[in-house]
Each structure stands twice: as structure tokens, then as C-alpha cells.
Amino acid sequence: MTLCLGRSDLLRLLDVHACIDRLWSGFTAEPVGVDAQRVRADLPGPGTATALIPGLLPGIPAYSVKVNAKFPGARPALRGVVCLHDLGTGELLALLDSATLTAWRTGLAAALAAHSLARYDAEVLGIVGCGAQAGLFTRGIVGMRPISAMVVTDTDRARAGEFADRCAEEFGLPVRVADDAPGAAAEADILLTATWSRTPLLHAADVRPGTQITSLGADEPGKIELAADLLLASRVVVDDARLALAGGAVGNAGLDASAISATLGEVLTGAVPARGGPDTVTVYAPVGVPWQDLALAWHGYRAAGEAGAGTPMDFLG
């Protein structure tokens, strides 16, 4: 029997702190010895199809396969499923809404990284691109460190205003809407970019010393948010070096492996220092890796079993 878990199910089952804990455990776990695969294809028209395989983590007797369609003009822009399979038999344990899981794992993993790479006294949060990932990133950061104010921007100014109002109400913070990415960077200690941009939004001259930047938009070939001069002037941390060069912020900017200082796993385990000093600009530039889907899918699946949530379906019947 396969358990189907839609958006409403997952929003009832997932917990921010529990998800961050599981992501931290995944980043610090021993590698399983299987290379992550990210397969992408352009579709006729505006969309792309992407598959992430296999999601594997030590101690979890399951693996995940994620199949997504990305359509920038749609809401949500990402649609698909995460398939959760029994590791021993291949049984399809669950089908989970990919848009929800992806927003949670991407936004919260980014929050964990930003908190770990930022100065201890960083307290002004900037957001460039006010979509679903920005919302989860903000919830994660506010839950881990004191934030005194926010500055946000989006190419859709109405969406930026709505996001600012929601954050002001949810977190009790003063939130200002900036005109553009450099305007947000001029005020922020911690800055998230989560856009569909294919041209640089920020150059080295736009960023103050000591800023922590997380770039989520450059997750496939052709997408770029941070210029090469900014990356070269920064301490760049990635989730997977091979994928970051193949279709992430580093490779898309025309840079090679020498631009990468560490993986987030190396930082979280203490193998590599997070920062070089108070004026160091740090950049977290992930592409998203399959084990993150597994970590949250397994958490949601187990929580659903305990709560009696979801819809069972017999695909073999």
C-alpha cells in the first residue's frame, strides 16, 4: 500500500525545528558512496523537467526519487512528486507533493547554512525574491538567531509588499521594501537571493564586508544571481562541489573548482572554518541534493503513520 501525502497533509505534519535537525544530521553524516544524480531536460515551451536520484542517507531504510516540472510563470512554479521507496524491496511507500517538500528542504537547509556562515552579530535579514523558499528561509533563520529587521525586494513589487506584510505580522519585525537587489544588499547582514535570474543581480561592489549571502536561484545551467567577481572575492561554500560546477552558481559564472572553499558538511563538522574573519563575505551556493528530499520525505512519512494522515492507494491492486 502506498501513502499519498499532498500539500495540506505535509503542512500539518512537518515541523521547522525537526526538519532543520534532520538536515543537519544529513550534512554531517558519512557519505553513502553513491554519487547524486541531477538529470534535467528542456521541454517544448517555457518549462523544464528535472529528476533527482537517488536520495540516500545512513540509517534510513528507504530511498527517494524526485521528478519535477519547473514553469517559471506558474504558481507554484515547481510541480511534481517525491517517490519514497523501501530500500530493501523497492516497494513504493509514499508519494509526496514535491513543491512543498522542495520549498521546505531548500529554504531550511539554506537557513541552516546562512546561520552557520554568518557573523555572530548579523541581525538584518535581506530577501531578494519573495517566493516560497524565501518564506521557509525566513522562518528558519528567525528560529535560530535574533533578527532585528528585514529588507525585501522582488521584480513583482506587489508580491514584495505582500511578503513584507506577512513577515511583519508573523515575526513582529520592521520590514522595508527595497527597489532592487543592490538596495537590499546595502542594508543586509544576511542576504538571500531566490530568483529565476539569468544575469547577475549582485557584483562585489554591491556587498558590504562581512555579509553572508545565500544564492538559491542558480540551481541549473544558465541561471545566475551572483557575478564572478563577487564569488571570487568571497568564501564560497556549496552542498555538492561536482554539481555546483556542472550547473550551479560557480560553474554558471564560468569559474572552476578553485573558487570553492568548502562544502557545508565540512563546515558543520568543523573540518573547515566557516569564516576567515569579521570582514569575510561568505556565499552559500547550493544546487540541492537528493538526500535532502529523502530526509524530509522520511520524516513526513513517519509522522503521517503516527498521525493516521494521508490517503492510502493500492497501485498494484
Short mmCIF file of C-alpha atoms in Angstrom, two decimals:
data_model
loop_
_atom_site.label_atom_id
_atom_site.label_comp_id
_atom_site.label_asym_id
_atom_site.label_seq_id
_atom_site.Cartn_x
_atom_site.Cartn_y
_atom_site.Cartn_z
CA MET A 1 0.00 0.00 0.00
CA THR A 2 1.31 3.45 -0.97
CA LEU A 3 0.58 6.52 1.15
CA CYS A 4 -0.23 9.71 -0.77
CA LEU A 5 0.69 12.94 1.04
CA GLY A 6 -0.42 16.21 -0.52
CA ARG A 7 0.44 19.78 0.39
CA SER A 8 -2.16 20.11 3.15
CA ASP A 9 -1.02 16.82 4.71
CA LEU A 10 2.63 17.89 4.72
CA LEU A 11 1.93 21.33 6.15
CA ARG A 12 0.21 19.66 9.11
CA LEU A 13 3.00 17.11 9.60
CA LEU A 14 6.26 18.99 9.02
CA ASP A 15 7.92 20.94 11.83
CA VAL A 16 10.60 23.59 11.19
CA HIS A 17 12.92 22.62 14.03
CA ALA A 18 12.60 18.89 13.41
CA CYS A 19 13.35 19.39 9.71
CA ILE A 20 16.43 21.53 10.43
CA ASP A 21 17.66 18.86 12.82
CA ARG A 22 17.29 16.18 10.14
CA LEU A 23 19.05 18.34 7.57
CA TRP A 24 21.93 18.97 9.97
CA SER A 25 22.20 15.22 10.53
CA GLY A 26 22.29 14.63 6.78
CA PHE A 27 25.01 17.21 6.14
CA THR A 28 27.20 15.74 8.89
CA ALA A 29 26.59 12.06 8.05
CA GLU A 30 29.21 9.83 6.48
CA PRO A 31 28.85 9.67 2.67
CA VAL A 32 26.99 6.62 1.37
CA GLY A 33 29.33 6.18 -1.58
CA VAL A 34 26.76 6.74 -4.33
CA ASP A 35 27.02 9.87 -6.50
CA ALA A 36 23.97 12.12 -6.55
CA GLN A 37 22.43 12.47 -10.00
CA ARG A 38 20.56 15.52 -11.25
CA VAL A 39 19.02 14.98 -14.70
CA ARG A 40 17.46 17.95 -16.48
CA ALA A 41 15.76 18.35 -19.86
CA ASP A 42 14.20 21.35 -21.62
CA LEU A 43 10.57 20.91 -22.65
CA PRO A 44 8.85 22.48 -25.69
CA GLY A 45 7.76 25.87 -24.41
CA PRO A 46 8.76 27.52 -21.12
CA GLY A 47 9.24 24.52 -18.83
CA THR A 48 11.94 22.08 -17.80
CA ALA A 49 11.81 18.57 -16.38
CA THR A 50 14.22 17.51 -13.63
CA ALA A 51 14.85 14.26 -11.77
CA LEU A 52 16.99 13.88 -8.62
CA ILE A 53 18.16 10.35 -7.81
CA PRO A 54 18.83 8.53 -5.56
CA GLY A 55 18.16 10.07 -2.15
CA LEU A 56 20.15 8.00 0.34
CA LEU A 57 21.13 8.51 3.98
CA PRO A 58 22.74 6.20 6.55
CA GLY A 59 20.17 4.81 8.96
CA ILE A 60 17.12 5.35 6.72
CA PRO A 61 15.83 2.11 5.14
CA ALA A 62 14.41 3.90 2.12
CA TYR A 63 15.47 5.90 -0.91
CA SER A 64 13.85 8.75 -2.82
CA VAL A 65 13.38 9.68 -6.46
CA LYS A 66 12.13 13.19 -7.23
CA VAL A 67 10.51 14.15 -10.53
CA ASN A 68 9.77 17.84 -11.08
CA ALA A 69 8.39 20.14 -13.73
CA LYS A 70 9.53 23.78 -13.50
CA PHE A 71 7.43 26.50 -15.13
CA PRO A 72 8.59 29.99 -14.07
CA GLY A 73 5.27 31.67 -14.89
CA ALA A 74 3.11 29.21 -12.94
CA ARG A 75 2.10 29.35 -9.26
CA PRO A 76 3.56 27.22 -7.84
CA ALA A 77 6.39 27.28 -10.35
CA LEU A 78 7.52 23.78 -9.36
CA ARG A 79 5.23 20.77 -9.53
CA GLY A 80 5.91 17.09 -9.14
CA VAL A 81 6.28 14.18 -6.75
CA VAL A 82 8.83 12.65 -4.45
CA CYS A 83 8.66 8.86 -4.60
CA LEU A 84 9.72 7.14 -1.38
CA HIS A 85 10.77 3.50 -1.87
CA ASP A 86 11.73 0.74 0.53
CA LEU A 87 15.50 0.29 0.23
CA GLY A 88 15.35 -3.50 0.52
CA THR A 89 12.42 -4.35 -1.74
CA GLY A 90 11.77 -1.26 -3.86
CA GLU A 91 8.17 -1.07 -2.60
CA LEU A 92 6.65 2.37 -3.23
CA LEU A 93 5.99 3.52 0.32
CA ALA A 94 4.71 7.00 -0.40
CA LEU A 95 4.11 9.71 -2.98
CA LEU A 96 4.65 13.20 -1.58
CA ASP A 97 4.00 16.65 -3.03
CA SER A 98 7.33 17.87 -4.38
CA ALA A 99 6.58 21.60 -4.34
CA THR A 100 6.05 21.57 -0.58
CA LEU A 101 8.95 19.26 0.25
CA THR A 102 11.33 21.17 -2.03
CA ALA A 103 10.43 24.55 -0.54
CA TRP A 104 10.95 23.19 2.98
CA ARG A 105 14.20 21.34 2.38
CA THR A 106 15.70 24.11 0.24
CA GLY A 107 14.65 27.02 2.42
CA LEU A 108 15.56 25.37 5.72
CA ALA A 109 18.89 23.94 4.51
CA ALA A 110 19.72 27.45 3.30
CA ALA A 111 18.76 28.91 6.69
CA LEU A 112 20.99 26.39 8.46
CA ALA A 113 23.88 27.32 6.17
CA ALA A 114 23.34 31.07 6.50
CA HIS A 115 23.20 30.85 10.29
CA SER A 116 26.40 28.81 10.32
CA LEU A 117 28.31 31.09 7.93
CA ALA A 118 27.11 34.50 9.15
CA ARG A 119 28.83 36.71 11.72
CA TYR A 120 27.58 36.11 15.26
CA ASP A 121 26.23 39.69 15.36
CA ALA A 122 24.48 39.61 11.96
CA GLU A 123 20.89 40.65 12.57
CA VAL A 124 19.45 42.43 9.49
CA LEU A 125 17.94 39.97 7.02
CA GLY A 126 17.62 40.76 3.32
CA ILE A 127 15.47 38.84 0.83
CA VAL A 128 15.72 39.08 -2.97
CA GLY A 129 12.88 37.08 -4.48
CA CYS A 130 9.83 36.68 -2.26
CA GLY A 131 8.61 33.19 -3.12
CA ALA A 132 8.01 30.02 -1.12
CA GLN A 133 11.68 29.32 -0.44
CA ALA A 134 12.15 32.82 0.98
CA GLY A 135 9.32 32.20 3.43
CA LEU A 136 10.83 28.98 4.77
CA PHE A 137 14.31 30.52 4.84
CA THR A 138 12.99 33.39 6.96
CA ARG A 139 11.18 31.07 9.36
CA GLY A 140 14.35 29.03 9.76
CA ILE A 141 16.68 31.99 10.36
CA VAL A 142 14.34 33.71 12.82
CA GLY A 143 14.13 30.45 14.75
CA MET A 144 17.92 30.17 15.07
CA ARG A 145 19.18 33.71 15.76
CA PRO A 146 17.93 37.17 16.76
CA ILE A 147 16.82 39.22 13.73
CA SER A 148 16.15 42.92 14.31
CA ALA A 149 14.83 43.99 10.89
CA MET A 150 14.23 42.87 7.31
CA VAL A 151 14.59 44.43 3.87
CA VAL A 152 12.96 42.66 0.90
CA THR A 153 12.66 43.11 -2.85
CA ASP A 154 11.13 41.32 -5.83
CA THR A 155 10.68 42.11 -9.52
CA ASP A 156 6.95 41.98 -8.68
CA ARG A 157 6.69 44.88 -6.24
CA ALA A 158 3.19 43.86 -5.16
CA ARG A 159 4.49 40.42 -4.17
CA ALA A 160 7.34 42.06 -2.24
CA GLY A 161 4.82 44.21 -0.37
CA GLU A 162 2.64 41.22 0.48
CA PHE A 163 5.68 39.25 1.67
CA ALA A 164 6.81 42.20 3.80
CA ASP A 165 3.38 42.45 5.42
CA ARG A 166 3.29 38.72 6.19
CA CYS A 167 6.76 38.78 7.74
CA ALA A 168 5.98 41.86 9.80
CA GLU A 169 2.87 40.17 11.18
CA GLU A 170 4.36 36.70 11.70
CA PHE A 171 7.70 37.72 13.19
CA GLY A 172 6.92 41.13 14.68
CA LEU A 173 9.77 42.78 12.76
CA PRO A 174 10.10 46.07 10.89
CA VAL A 175 10.23 45.17 7.19
CA ARG A 176 11.15 47.60 4.41
CA VAL A 177 10.72 47.07 0.65
CA ALA A 178 13.86 47.97 -1.35
CA ASP A 179 13.94 48.90 -5.04
CA ASP A 180 16.33 46.16 -6.16
CA ALA A 181 18.96 43.61 -5.10
CA PRO A 182 21.77 46.17 -4.55
CA GLY A 183 19.37 48.20 -2.41
CA ALA A 184 18.68 45.18 -0.22
CA ALA A 185 22.38 44.27 -0.06
CA ALA A 186 23.26 47.77 1.12
CA GLU A 187 21.39 47.12 4.39
CA ALA A 188 21.52 43.36 4.96
CA ASP A 189 23.93 41.37 7.12
CA ILE A 190 22.42 38.11 5.84
CA LEU A 191 21.06 38.12 2.28
CA LEU A 192 19.05 35.50 0.37
CA THR A 193 18.66 35.52 -3.40
CA ALA A 194 15.97 33.14 -4.64
CA THR A 195 15.07 34.16 -8.20
CA TRP A 196 14.89 32.92 -11.79
CA SER A 197 17.59 35.36 -12.90
CA ARG A 198 19.89 34.59 -15.84
CA THR A 199 22.01 37.74 -15.39
CA PRO A 200 23.96 38.77 -12.25
CA LEU A 201 21.93 40.61 -9.64
CA LEU A 202 24.91 41.49 -7.45
CA HIS A 203 28.57 42.34 -8.04
CA ALA A 204 31.38 42.59 -5.49
CA ALA A 205 30.94 46.37 -5.20
CA ASP A 206 27.30 45.94 -4.12
CA VAL A 207 28.09 43.93 -0.99
CA ARG A 208 29.39 45.21 2.36
CA PRO A 209 32.31 43.48 4.13
CA GLY A 210 31.20 40.65 6.40
CA THR A 211 27.92 39.94 4.59
CA GLN A 212 26.61 36.39 4.32
CA ILE A 213 24.87 35.65 1.00
CA THR A 214 22.90 32.56 0.06
CA SER A 215 22.12 32.07 -3.63
CA LEU A 216 19.32 29.59 -4.28
CA GLY A 217 18.32 30.56 -7.81
CA ALA A 218 21.38 29.25 -9.66
CA ASP A 219 20.42 25.59 -9.46
CA GLU A 220 20.60 24.61 -13.14
CA PRO A 221 22.61 25.64 -16.21
CA GLY A 222 22.06 29.20 -17.41
CA LYS A 223 20.78 30.61 -14.12
CA ILE A 224 22.99 33.13 -12.35
CA GLU A 225 22.44 35.56 -9.47
CA LEU A 226 25.97 36.44 -8.30
CA ALA A 227 28.67 37.80 -10.61
CA ALA A 228 32.04 36.07 -10.92
CA ASP A 229 33.84 38.99 -9.24
CA LEU A 230 31.65 38.62 -6.16
CA LEU A 231 32.23 34.87 -5.95
CA LEU A 232 36.00 35.32 -6.36
CA ALA A 233 36.03 37.91 -3.57
CA SER A 234 34.08 35.61 -1.21
CA ARG A 235 34.45 32.39 0.75
CA VAL A 236 32.19 30.08 -1.29
CA VAL A 237 30.57 27.06 0.35
CA VAL A 238 28.47 24.55 -1.61
CA ASP A 239 26.39 21.46 -0.88
CA ASP A 240 28.00 19.31 -3.61
CA ALA A 241 31.12 20.50 -5.44
CA ARG A 242 30.58 18.36 -8.54
CA LEU A 243 27.03 19.57 -9.06
CA ALA A 244 27.95 23.18 -8.24
CA LEU A 245 30.39 23.13 -11.15
CA ALA A 246 28.05 21.30 -13.52
CA GLY A 247 25.05 23.60 -13.13
CA GLY A 248 25.29 25.74 -10.02
CA ALA A 249 26.40 29.27 -9.15
CA VAL A 250 30.12 28.53 -9.53
CA GLY A 251 30.05 26.76 -12.88
CA ASN A 252 27.39 29.08 -14.31
CA ALA A 253 29.65 32.07 -13.56
CA GLY A 254 32.45 30.46 -15.58
CA LEU A 255 34.58 29.55 -12.56
CA ASP A 256 36.33 26.30 -11.69
CA ALA A 257 36.82 24.26 -8.52
CA SER A 258 39.41 26.69 -7.16
CA ALA A 259 36.57 29.12 -6.40
CA ILE A 260 35.04 26.67 -3.88
CA SER A 261 36.34 26.88 -0.31
CA ALA A 262 34.36 24.06 1.31
CA THR A 263 31.18 22.03 1.42
CA LEU A 264 28.61 22.79 4.08
CA GLY A 265 29.18 19.34 5.57
CA GLU A 266 32.85 20.22 6.11
CA VAL A 267 31.84 23.44 7.85
CA LEU A 268 29.23 21.84 10.08
CA THR A 269 31.57 19.06 11.19
CA GLY A 270 34.32 21.58 11.96
CA ALA A 271 36.69 20.18 9.34
CA VAL A 272 36.89 23.61 7.65
CA PRO A 273 36.36 27.01 9.34
CA ALA A 274 33.15 28.84 8.47
CA ARG A 275 34.77 32.26 8.13
CA GLY A 276 38.15 33.88 7.65
CA GLY A 277 37.40 36.92 9.82
CA PRO A 278 34.73 39.56 10.53
CA ASP A 279 35.09 41.17 7.08
CA THR A 280 34.89 37.90 5.14
CA VAL A 281 32.00 37.75 2.70
CA THR A 282 30.60 34.22 2.72
CA VAL A 283 28.47 32.74 -0.05
CA TYR A 284 26.42 29.57 0.24
CA ALA A 285 25.65 28.37 -3.29
CA PRO A 286 23.75 25.06 -3.24
CA VAL A 287 22.10 23.22 -6.10
CA GLY A 288 20.03 20.88 -3.91
CA VAL A 289 20.93 17.23 -3.49
CA PRO A 290 18.72 14.12 -3.39
CA TRP A 291 19.37 13.09 0.22
CA GLN A 292 17.65 16.29 1.38
CA ASP A 293 14.43 15.10 -0.28
CA LEU A 294 14.79 11.77 1.47
CA ALA A 295 15.42 13.35 4.88
CA LEU A 296 12.18 15.30 4.84
CA ALA A 297 10.14 12.70 2.96
CA TRP A 298 11.03 10.05 5.54
CA HIS A 299 10.20 12.48 8.36
CA GLY A 300 6.82 13.25 6.76
CA TYR A 301 6.09 9.59 6.06
CA ARG A 302 6.84 8.52 9.63
CA ALA A 303 4.83 11.43 11.05
CA ALA A 304 1.90 10.53 8.82
CA GLY A 305 1.97 6.97 10.09
CA GLU A 306 1.81 8.16 13.67
CA ALA A 307 -0.97 10.67 12.95
CA GLY A 308 -3.02 8.47 10.61
CA ALA A 309 -2.69 11.11 7.90
CA GLY A 310 -2.60 10.78 4.12
CA THR A 311 -4.53 8.72 1.60
CA PRO A 312 -3.59 5.05 1.06
CA MET A 313 -3.59 3.80 -2.53
CA ASP A 314 -3.03 0.31 -3.88
CA PHE A 315 -1.11 0.77 -7.12
CA LEU A 316 -0.70 -3.00 -7.54
CA GLY A 317 -4.33 -3.86 -6.92
#
